[in-house]
Coordinates of C-alpha atoms and ligand atoms in Angstrom, one line a residue:
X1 CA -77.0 96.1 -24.6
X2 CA -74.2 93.5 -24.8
X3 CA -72.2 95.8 -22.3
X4 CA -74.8 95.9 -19.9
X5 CA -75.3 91.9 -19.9
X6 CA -71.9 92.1 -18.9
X7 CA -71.9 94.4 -16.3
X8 CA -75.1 92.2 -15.3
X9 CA -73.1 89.0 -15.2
X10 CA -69.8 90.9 -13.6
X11 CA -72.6 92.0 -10.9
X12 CA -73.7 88.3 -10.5
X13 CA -70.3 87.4 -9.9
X14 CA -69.6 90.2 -6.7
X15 CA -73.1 88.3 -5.2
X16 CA -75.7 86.7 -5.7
X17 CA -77.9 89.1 -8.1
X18 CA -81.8 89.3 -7.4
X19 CA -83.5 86.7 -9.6
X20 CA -80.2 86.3 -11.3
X21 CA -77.8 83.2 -11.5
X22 CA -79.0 82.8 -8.0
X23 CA -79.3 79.0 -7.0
X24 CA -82.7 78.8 -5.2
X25 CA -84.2 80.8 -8.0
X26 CA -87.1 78.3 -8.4
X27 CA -87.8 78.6 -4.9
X28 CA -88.1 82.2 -5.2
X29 CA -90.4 81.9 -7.9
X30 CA -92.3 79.4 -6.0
X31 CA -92.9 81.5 -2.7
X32 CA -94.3 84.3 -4.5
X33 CA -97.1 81.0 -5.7
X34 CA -96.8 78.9 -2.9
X35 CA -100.1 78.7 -0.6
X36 CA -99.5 78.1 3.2
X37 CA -100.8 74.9 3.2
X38 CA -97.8 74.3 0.5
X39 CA -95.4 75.8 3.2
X40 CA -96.7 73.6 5.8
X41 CA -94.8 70.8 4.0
X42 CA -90.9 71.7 5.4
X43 CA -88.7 70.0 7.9
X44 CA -90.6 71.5 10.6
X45 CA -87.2 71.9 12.0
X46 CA -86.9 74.5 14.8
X47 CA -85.0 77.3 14.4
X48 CA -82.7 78.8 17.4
X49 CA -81.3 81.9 16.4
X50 CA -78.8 83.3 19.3
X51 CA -77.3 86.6 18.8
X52 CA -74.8 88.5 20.8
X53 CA -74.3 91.9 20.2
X54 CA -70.9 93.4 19.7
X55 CA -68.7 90.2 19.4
X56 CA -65.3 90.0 17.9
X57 CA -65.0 86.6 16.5
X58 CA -61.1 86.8 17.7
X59 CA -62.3 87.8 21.3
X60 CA -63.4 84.1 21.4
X61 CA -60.9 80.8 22.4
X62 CA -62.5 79.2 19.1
X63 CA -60.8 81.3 17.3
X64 CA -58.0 81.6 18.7
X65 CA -57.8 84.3 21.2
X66 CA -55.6 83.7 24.6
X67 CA -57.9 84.2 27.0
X68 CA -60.9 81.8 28.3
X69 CA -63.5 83.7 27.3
X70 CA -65.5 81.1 25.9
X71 CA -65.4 77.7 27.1
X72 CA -69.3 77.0 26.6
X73 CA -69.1 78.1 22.6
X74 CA -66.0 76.1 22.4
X75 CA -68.1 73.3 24.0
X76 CA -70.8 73.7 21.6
X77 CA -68.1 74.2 18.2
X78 CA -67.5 70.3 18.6
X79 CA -70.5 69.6 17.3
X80 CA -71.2 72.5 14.9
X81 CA -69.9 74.1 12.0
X82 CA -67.9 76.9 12.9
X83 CA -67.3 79.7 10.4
X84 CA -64.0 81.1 9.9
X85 CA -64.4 83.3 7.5
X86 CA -68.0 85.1 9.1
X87 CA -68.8 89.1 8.4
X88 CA -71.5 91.5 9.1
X89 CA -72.8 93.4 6.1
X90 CA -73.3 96.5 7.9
X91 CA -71.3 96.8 11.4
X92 CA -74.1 99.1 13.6
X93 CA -77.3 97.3 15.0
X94 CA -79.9 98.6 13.1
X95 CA -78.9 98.2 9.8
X96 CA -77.3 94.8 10.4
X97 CA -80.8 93.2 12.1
X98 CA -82.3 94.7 9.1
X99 CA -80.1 92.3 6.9
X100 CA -80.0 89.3 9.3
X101 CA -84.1 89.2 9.5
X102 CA -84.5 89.8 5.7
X103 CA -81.2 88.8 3.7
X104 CA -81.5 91.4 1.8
X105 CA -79.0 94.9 1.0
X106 CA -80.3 98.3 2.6
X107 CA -81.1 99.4 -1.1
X108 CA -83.5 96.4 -1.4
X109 CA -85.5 97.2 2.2
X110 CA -84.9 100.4 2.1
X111 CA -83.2 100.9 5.3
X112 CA -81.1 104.1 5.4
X113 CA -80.3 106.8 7.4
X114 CA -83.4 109.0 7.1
X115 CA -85.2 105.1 7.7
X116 CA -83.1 103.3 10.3
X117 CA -85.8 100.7 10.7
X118 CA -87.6 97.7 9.2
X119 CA -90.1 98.6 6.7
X120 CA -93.0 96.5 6.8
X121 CA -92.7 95.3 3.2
X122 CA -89.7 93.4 3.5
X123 CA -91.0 89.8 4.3
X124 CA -88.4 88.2 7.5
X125 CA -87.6 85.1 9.2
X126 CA -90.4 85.8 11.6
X127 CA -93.1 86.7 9.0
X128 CA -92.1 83.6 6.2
X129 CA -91.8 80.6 9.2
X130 CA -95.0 82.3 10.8
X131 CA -96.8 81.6 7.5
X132 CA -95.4 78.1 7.4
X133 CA -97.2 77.0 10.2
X134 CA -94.2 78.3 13.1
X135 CA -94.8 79.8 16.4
X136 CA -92.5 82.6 16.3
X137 CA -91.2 84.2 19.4
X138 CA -88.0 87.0 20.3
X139 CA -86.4 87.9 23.3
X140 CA -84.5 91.0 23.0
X141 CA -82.5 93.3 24.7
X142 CA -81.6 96.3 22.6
X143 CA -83.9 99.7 21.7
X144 CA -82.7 99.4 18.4
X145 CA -84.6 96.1 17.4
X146 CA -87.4 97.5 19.1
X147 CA -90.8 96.7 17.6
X148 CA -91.8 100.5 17.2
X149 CA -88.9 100.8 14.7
X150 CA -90.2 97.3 12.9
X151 CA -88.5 94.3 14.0
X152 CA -91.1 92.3 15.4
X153 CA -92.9 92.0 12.0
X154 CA -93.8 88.0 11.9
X155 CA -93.0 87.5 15.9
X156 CA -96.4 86.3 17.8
X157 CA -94.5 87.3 20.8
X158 CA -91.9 89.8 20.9
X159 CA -90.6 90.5 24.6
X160 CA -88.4 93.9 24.8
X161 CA -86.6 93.5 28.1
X162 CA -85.5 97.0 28.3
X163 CA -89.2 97.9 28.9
X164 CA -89.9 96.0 31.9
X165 CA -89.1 97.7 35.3
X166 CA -88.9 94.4 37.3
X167 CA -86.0 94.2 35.2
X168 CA -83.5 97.4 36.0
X169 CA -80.2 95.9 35.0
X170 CA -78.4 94.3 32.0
X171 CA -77.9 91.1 34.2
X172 CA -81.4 91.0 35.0
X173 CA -82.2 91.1 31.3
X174 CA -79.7 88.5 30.4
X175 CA -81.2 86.2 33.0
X176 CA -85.3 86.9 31.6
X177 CA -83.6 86.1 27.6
X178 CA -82.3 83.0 28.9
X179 CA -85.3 81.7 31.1
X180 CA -87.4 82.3 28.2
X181 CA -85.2 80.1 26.1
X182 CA -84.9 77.4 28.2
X183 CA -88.5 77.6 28.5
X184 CA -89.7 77.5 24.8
X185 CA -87.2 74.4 24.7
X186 CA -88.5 73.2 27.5
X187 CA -92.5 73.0 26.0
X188 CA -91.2 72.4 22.8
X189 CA -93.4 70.1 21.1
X190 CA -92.9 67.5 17.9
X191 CA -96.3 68.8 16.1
X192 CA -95.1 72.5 16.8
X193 CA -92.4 74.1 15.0
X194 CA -90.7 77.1 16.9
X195 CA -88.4 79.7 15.8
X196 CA -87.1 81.8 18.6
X197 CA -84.7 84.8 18.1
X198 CA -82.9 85.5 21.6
X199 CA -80.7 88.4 21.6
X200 CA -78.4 89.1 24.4
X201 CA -76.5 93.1 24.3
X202 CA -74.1 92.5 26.9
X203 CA -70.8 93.2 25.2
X204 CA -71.7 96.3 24.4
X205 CA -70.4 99.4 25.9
X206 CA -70.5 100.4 28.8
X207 CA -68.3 97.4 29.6
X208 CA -69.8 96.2 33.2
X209 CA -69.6 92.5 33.5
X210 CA -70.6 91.3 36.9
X211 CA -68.5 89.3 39.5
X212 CA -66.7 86.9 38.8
X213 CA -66.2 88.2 35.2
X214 CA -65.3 91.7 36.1
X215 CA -61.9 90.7 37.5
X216 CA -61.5 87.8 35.6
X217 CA -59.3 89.0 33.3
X218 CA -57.2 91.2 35.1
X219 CA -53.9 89.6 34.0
X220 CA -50.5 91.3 33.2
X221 CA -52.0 92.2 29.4
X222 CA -54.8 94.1 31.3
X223 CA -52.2 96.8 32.8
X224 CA -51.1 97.0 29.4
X225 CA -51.4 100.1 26.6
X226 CA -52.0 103.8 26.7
X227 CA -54.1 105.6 30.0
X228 CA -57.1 106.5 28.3
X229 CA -58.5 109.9 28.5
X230 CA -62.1 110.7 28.8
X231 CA -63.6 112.3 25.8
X232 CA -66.4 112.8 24.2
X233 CA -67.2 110.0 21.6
X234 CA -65.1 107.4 20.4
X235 CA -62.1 108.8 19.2
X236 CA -58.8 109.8 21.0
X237 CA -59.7 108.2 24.1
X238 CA -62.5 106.6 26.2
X239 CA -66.2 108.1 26.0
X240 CA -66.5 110.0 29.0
X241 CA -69.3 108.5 31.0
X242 CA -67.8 105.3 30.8
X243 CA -63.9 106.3 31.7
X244 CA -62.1 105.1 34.2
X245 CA -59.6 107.5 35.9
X246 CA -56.1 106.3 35.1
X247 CA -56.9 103.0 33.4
X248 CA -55.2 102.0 30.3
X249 CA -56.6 100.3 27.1
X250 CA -55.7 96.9 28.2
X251 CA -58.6 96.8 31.4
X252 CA -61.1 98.0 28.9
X253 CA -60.8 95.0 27.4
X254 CA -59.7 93.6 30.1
X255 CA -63.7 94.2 31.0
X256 CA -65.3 93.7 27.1
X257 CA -64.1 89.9 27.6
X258 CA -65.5 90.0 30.9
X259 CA -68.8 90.8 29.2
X260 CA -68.2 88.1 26.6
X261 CA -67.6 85.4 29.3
X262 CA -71.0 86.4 31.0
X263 CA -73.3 85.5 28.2
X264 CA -70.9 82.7 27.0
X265 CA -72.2 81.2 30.5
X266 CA -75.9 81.8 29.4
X267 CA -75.2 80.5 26.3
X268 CA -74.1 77.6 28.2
X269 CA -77.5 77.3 30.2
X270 CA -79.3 77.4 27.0
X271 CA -77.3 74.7 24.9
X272 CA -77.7 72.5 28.1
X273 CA -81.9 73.1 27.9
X274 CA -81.7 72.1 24.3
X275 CA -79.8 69.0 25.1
X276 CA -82.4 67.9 27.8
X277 CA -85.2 69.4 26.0
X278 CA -87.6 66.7 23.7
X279 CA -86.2 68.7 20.5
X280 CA -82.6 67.7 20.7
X281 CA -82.8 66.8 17.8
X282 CA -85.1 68.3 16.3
X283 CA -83.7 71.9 16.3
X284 CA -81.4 74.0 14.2
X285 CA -79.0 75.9 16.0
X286 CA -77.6 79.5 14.7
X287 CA -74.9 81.5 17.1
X288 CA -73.5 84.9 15.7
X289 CA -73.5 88.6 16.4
X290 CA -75.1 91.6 14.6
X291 CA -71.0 93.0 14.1
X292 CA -68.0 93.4 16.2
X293 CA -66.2 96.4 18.3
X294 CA -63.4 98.5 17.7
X295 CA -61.0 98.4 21.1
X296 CA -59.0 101.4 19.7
X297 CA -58.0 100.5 16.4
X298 CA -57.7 103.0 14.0
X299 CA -58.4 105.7 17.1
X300 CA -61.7 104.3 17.8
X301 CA -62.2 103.5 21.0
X302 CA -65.3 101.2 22.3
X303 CA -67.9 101.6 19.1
X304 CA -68.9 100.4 16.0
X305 CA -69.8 101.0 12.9
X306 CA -67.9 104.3 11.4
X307 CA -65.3 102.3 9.3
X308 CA -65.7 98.9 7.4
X309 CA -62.1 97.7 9.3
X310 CA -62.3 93.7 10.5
X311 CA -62.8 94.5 14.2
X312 CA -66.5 95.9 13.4
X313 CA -67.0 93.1 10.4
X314 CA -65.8 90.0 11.4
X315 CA -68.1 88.4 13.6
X316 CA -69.0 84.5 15.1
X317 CA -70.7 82.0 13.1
X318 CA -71.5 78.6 14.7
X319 CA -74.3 76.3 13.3
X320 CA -75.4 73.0 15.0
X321 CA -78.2 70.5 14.7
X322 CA -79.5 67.8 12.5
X323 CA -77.2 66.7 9.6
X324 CA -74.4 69.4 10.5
X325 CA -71.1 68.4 10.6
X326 CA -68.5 69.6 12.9
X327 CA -65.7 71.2 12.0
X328 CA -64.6 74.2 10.4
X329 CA -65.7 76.0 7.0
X330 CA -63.5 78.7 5.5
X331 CA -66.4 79.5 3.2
X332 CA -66.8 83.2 2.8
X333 CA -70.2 83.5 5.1
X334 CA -71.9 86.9 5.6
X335 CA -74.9 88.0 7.9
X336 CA -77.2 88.1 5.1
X337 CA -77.1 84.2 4.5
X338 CA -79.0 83.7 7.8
X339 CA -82.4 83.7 6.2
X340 CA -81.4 81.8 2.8
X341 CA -79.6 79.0 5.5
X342 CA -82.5 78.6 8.2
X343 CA -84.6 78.4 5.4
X344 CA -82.8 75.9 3.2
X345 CA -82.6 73.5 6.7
X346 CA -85.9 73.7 7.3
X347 CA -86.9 73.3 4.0
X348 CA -89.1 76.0 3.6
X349 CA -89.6 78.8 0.7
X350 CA -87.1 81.8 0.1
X351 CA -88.8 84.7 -0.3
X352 CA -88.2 87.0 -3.6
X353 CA -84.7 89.0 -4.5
X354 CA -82.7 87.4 -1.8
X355 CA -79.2 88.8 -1.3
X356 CA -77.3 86.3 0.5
X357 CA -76.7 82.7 -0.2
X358 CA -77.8 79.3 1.4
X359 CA -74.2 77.7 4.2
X360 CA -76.1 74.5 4.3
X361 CA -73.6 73.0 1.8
X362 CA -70.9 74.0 3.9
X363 CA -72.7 72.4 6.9
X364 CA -72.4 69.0 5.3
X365 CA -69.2 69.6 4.9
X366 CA -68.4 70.9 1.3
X367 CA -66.8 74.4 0.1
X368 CA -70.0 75.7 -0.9
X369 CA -71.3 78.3 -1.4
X370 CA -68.6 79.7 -3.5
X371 CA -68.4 83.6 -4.2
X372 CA -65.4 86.0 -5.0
X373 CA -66.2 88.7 -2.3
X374 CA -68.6 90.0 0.1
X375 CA -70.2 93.3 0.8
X376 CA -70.5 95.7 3.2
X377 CA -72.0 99.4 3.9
X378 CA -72.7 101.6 7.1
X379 CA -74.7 104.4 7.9
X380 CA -71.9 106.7 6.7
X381 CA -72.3 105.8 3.1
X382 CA -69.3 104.0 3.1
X383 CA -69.3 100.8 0.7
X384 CA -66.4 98.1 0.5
X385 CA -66.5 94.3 -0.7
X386 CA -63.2 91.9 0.7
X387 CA -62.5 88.3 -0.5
X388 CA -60.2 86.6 2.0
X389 CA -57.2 88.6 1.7
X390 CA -58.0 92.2 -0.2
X391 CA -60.5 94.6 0.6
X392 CA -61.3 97.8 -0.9
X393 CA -63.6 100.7 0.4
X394 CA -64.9 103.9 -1.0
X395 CA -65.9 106.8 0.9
X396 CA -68.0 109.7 -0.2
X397 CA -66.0 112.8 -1.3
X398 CA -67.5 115.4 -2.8
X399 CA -69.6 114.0 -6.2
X400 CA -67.5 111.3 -6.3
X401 CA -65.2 108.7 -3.7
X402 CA -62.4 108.1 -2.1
X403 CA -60.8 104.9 -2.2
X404 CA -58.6 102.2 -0.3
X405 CA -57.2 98.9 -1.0
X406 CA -55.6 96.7 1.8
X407 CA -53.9 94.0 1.9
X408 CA -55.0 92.1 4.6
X409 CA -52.5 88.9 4.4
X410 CA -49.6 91.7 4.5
X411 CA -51.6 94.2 6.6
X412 CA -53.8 92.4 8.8
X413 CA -54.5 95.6 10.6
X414 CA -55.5 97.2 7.8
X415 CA -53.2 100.3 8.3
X416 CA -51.6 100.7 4.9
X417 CA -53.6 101.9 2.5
X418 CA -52.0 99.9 -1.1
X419 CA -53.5 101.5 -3.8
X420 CA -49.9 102.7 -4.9
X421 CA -48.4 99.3 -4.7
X422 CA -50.8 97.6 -6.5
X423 CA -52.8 99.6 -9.5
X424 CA -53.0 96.7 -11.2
X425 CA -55.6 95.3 -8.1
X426 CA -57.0 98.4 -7.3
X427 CA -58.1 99.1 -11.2
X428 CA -59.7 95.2 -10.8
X429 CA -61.2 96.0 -7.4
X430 CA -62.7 99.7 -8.1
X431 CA -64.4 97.9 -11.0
X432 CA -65.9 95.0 -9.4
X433 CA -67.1 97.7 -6.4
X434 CA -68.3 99.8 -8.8
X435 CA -70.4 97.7 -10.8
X436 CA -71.8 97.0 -7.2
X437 CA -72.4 100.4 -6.4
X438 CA -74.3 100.9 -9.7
X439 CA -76.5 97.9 -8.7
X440 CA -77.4 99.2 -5.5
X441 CA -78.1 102.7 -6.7
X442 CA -80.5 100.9 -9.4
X443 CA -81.8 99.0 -6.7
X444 CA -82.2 102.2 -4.4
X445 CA -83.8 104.3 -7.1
X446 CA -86.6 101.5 -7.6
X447 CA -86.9 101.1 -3.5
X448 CA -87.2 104.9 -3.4
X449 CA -91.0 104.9 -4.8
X450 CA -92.0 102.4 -1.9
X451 CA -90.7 104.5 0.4
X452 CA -91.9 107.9 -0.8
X453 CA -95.4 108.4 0.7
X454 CA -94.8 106.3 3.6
X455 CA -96.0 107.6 7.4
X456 CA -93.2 109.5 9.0
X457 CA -91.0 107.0 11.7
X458 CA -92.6 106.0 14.7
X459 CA -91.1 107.4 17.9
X460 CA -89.4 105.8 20.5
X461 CA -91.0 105.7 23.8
X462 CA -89.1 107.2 26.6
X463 CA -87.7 104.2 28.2
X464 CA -86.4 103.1 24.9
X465 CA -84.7 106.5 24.2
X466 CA -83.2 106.1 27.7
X467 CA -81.6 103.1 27.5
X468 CA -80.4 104.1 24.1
X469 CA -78.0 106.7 25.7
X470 CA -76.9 104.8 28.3
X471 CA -75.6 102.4 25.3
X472 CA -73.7 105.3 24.0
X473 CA -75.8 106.7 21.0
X474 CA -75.7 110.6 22.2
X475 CA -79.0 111.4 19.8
X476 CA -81.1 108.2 18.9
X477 CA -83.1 108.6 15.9
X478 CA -86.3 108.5 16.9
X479 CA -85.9 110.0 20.3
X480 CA -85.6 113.7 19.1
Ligands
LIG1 ZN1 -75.3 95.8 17.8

């Protein structure tokens, strides 16, 4: 027994634990007792979640990257807190929306790869705001939050671009997310709290930004790098529909800034409705992405999501609004703090076994919270946890795992694999994942009964499945 205490506190320590150690545990127990009319007694603060799909963090000038490609987020970081130290818990779309909308770890909702959705017992953003007395609305433009597979549990208006004909191209989508944002702000009232998701896909592949941004960054670096080859996938070369005869690495992304720099603009639009809107100051403002890319690291060219390497994890984070202090946080922050955070501004109850943990403190300036290491997964089993400078990784391998330690302060690219070099770390490291790993199978075993006896997965419609390939995903689940 005293071993598995232990392991329970050693668990606590490599997250927050459900129920465990947790600050916000009373809350917790509170929202499983709290009434609505309880709820009703928050901030009424509105929320403004804003997510890009597909953004580096170091594609952007606020954090350091050479070009432009941001000047309306670099605008908007004087007055928020901006994250330094930001990562995705699971680098693909699904999974990571999944863990955005709920907080909690695939073994908790149930999300996996037989069940890339969300499963209508997790409570969300949507569904916990909505029940405090919030209209709740979402813009979207990506098949993969679509509300067949689950996402627009708690919304009372979900609009899925993607679906409208009058609205054939990604430009034409970007433009619909952003009118409906300005908008909402626009008849944003005092008595009427509002939480509006608006998700923008644009730096996604296929990397077509429109003029001016397609040639905007067709500088000396752009002729730079290897002529890619068309293939098919992501490895070795570009993905064949989207090759460009003769082009080398450098005008891909060359084009994937271009991309950024579009909805950067938008983003622009909307921060300048907020400022003339009657909720100024009044509204909390979230800006992130649901992971990054890989432009050809590790031979992976233009995708996501197949190895837990920084460019897929390590994303934006910008918060602004009432009581937020500008400046930087070097706070380890991870995707599955959103909910804990909007909900700790707007003073509203956390629903049960939360994963992440509140940034609010870090908002007001302090280094709180404070954890060891965060984790991440993918859809390829793969599970790793990084502090600011290791990270390890395990990958399935027969009945057991393969694993990898890297140095990131030595290695930022993450090419060296120092299990050799450093046992000592490694032994520490594979310990602290593994106690992790035994948590989430526990975790998984318990979620399994929920999920046994569910209906089969709804399908996609046709549109949906359509625009799915032209992002790249060659057989959409759902679509078959
Ligand atoms: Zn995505």
């Amino acid at each position: 027994m005293r071993q598995k205490a232990l392991r329970a506190a050693a668990v606590a320590a490599v997250l927050c634990a459900p129920l465990a150690a947790c600050p916000g545990r009373g809350k917790q127990e509170q929202a499983a007792t709290a009434s609505p009319s309880a709820a009703l007694a928050g901030a009424r603060l509105n929320v403004l979640l804003v997510t890009v799909d597909t953004l580096r963090a170091d594609h952007l000038g606020l954090y350091g990257y050479r070009r432009a490609t941001s000047p309306h987020l670099e605008a908007l970081a004087r007055r928020a807190t901006v994250f330094d130290q930001a990562y995705t818990y699971w680098p693909k779309t699904r999974g990571s929306f999944v863990a955005i909308l709920t907080g909690r770890l695939a073994s908790q909702t149930g999300y996996s790869k037989g069940r890339q959705e969300l499963l209508d017992w997790n409570p969300t953003l949507a569904s916990v705001l909505k029940q405090a007395g919030y209209r709740t609305e979402a813009t979207v433009d990506n098949p993969n939050v679509a509300a067949a597979l689950g996402y627009a549990r708690g919304f009372d208006r979900y609009r899925q671009t993607w679906l409208e004909p009058s609205l054939p191209t990604e430009v034409d989508r970007m433009r619909a997310i952003t009118a409906d944002g300005v908008r909402a702000l626009q008849q944003a009232k005092a008595g009427q709290p509002l939480f509006l998701w608006l998700h923008y896909v644009n730096p996604h592949a296929p990397y077509q930004p429109p003029p001016p941004f397609d040639s905007a960054f067709l500088d000396a670096e752009a002729a730079k790098g290897p002529v890619l080859r068309a293939v098919n996938g992501f490895h070795g070369g570009a993905h064949a529909p989207w090759a460009k005869a003769g082009r080398p690495l450098g005008w891909y992304v060359a084009q994937y800034d271009g991309e950024i720099a579009t909805v950067d603009a938008e983003i622009g639009r909307l921060v300048a409705a907020l400022d003339a809107s009657p909720v100024r100051d009044r509204t909390l403002l979230i800006v992130t992405s649901d992971h990054g890319e890989s432009l050809g690291e590790h031979d992976y060219y233009f995708d996501h999501g197949e190895d837990l390497f920084d460019p897929c994890l390590r994303i934006p984070l910008l918060i602004a609004g009432p009581g937020v202090k500008a400046g930087r946080s070097d706070v380890l922050a991870s995707t599955l703090d959103l909910v804990p955070t909007a909900l700790d501004a707007v003073k509203v109850s956390y629903p049960p076994e939360l994963a992440g943990l509140s940034l609010l403190p870090a908002t007001r300036g302090e280094d709180r919270p404070r954890r060891p290491r965060l984790p991440g997964q993918n859809d390829r089993n793969l599970l790793g946890a990084w502090d600011r400078r290791y990270k390890i990784v395990a990958t399935p391998e027969g009945d057991g795992a393969r694993y990898a330690l890297y140095d990131r302060e030595r290695d930022p690219a993450e090419t060296r694999d120092a299990s050799r070099q450093e046992p000592e770390r490694l032994r520490d490291e594979r310990r602290e994942l593994e106690l992790l790993r035994d948590r989430v199978d526990a975790q998984m075993a318990k979620t399994m009964r929920l999920l046994q006896g569910l209906p089969e997965p709804q399908k996609l419609d046709a549109p949906s499945c359509e625009r799915l390939k032209a992002l790249g995903y060659v057989l959409p689940a759902g679509c078959s």
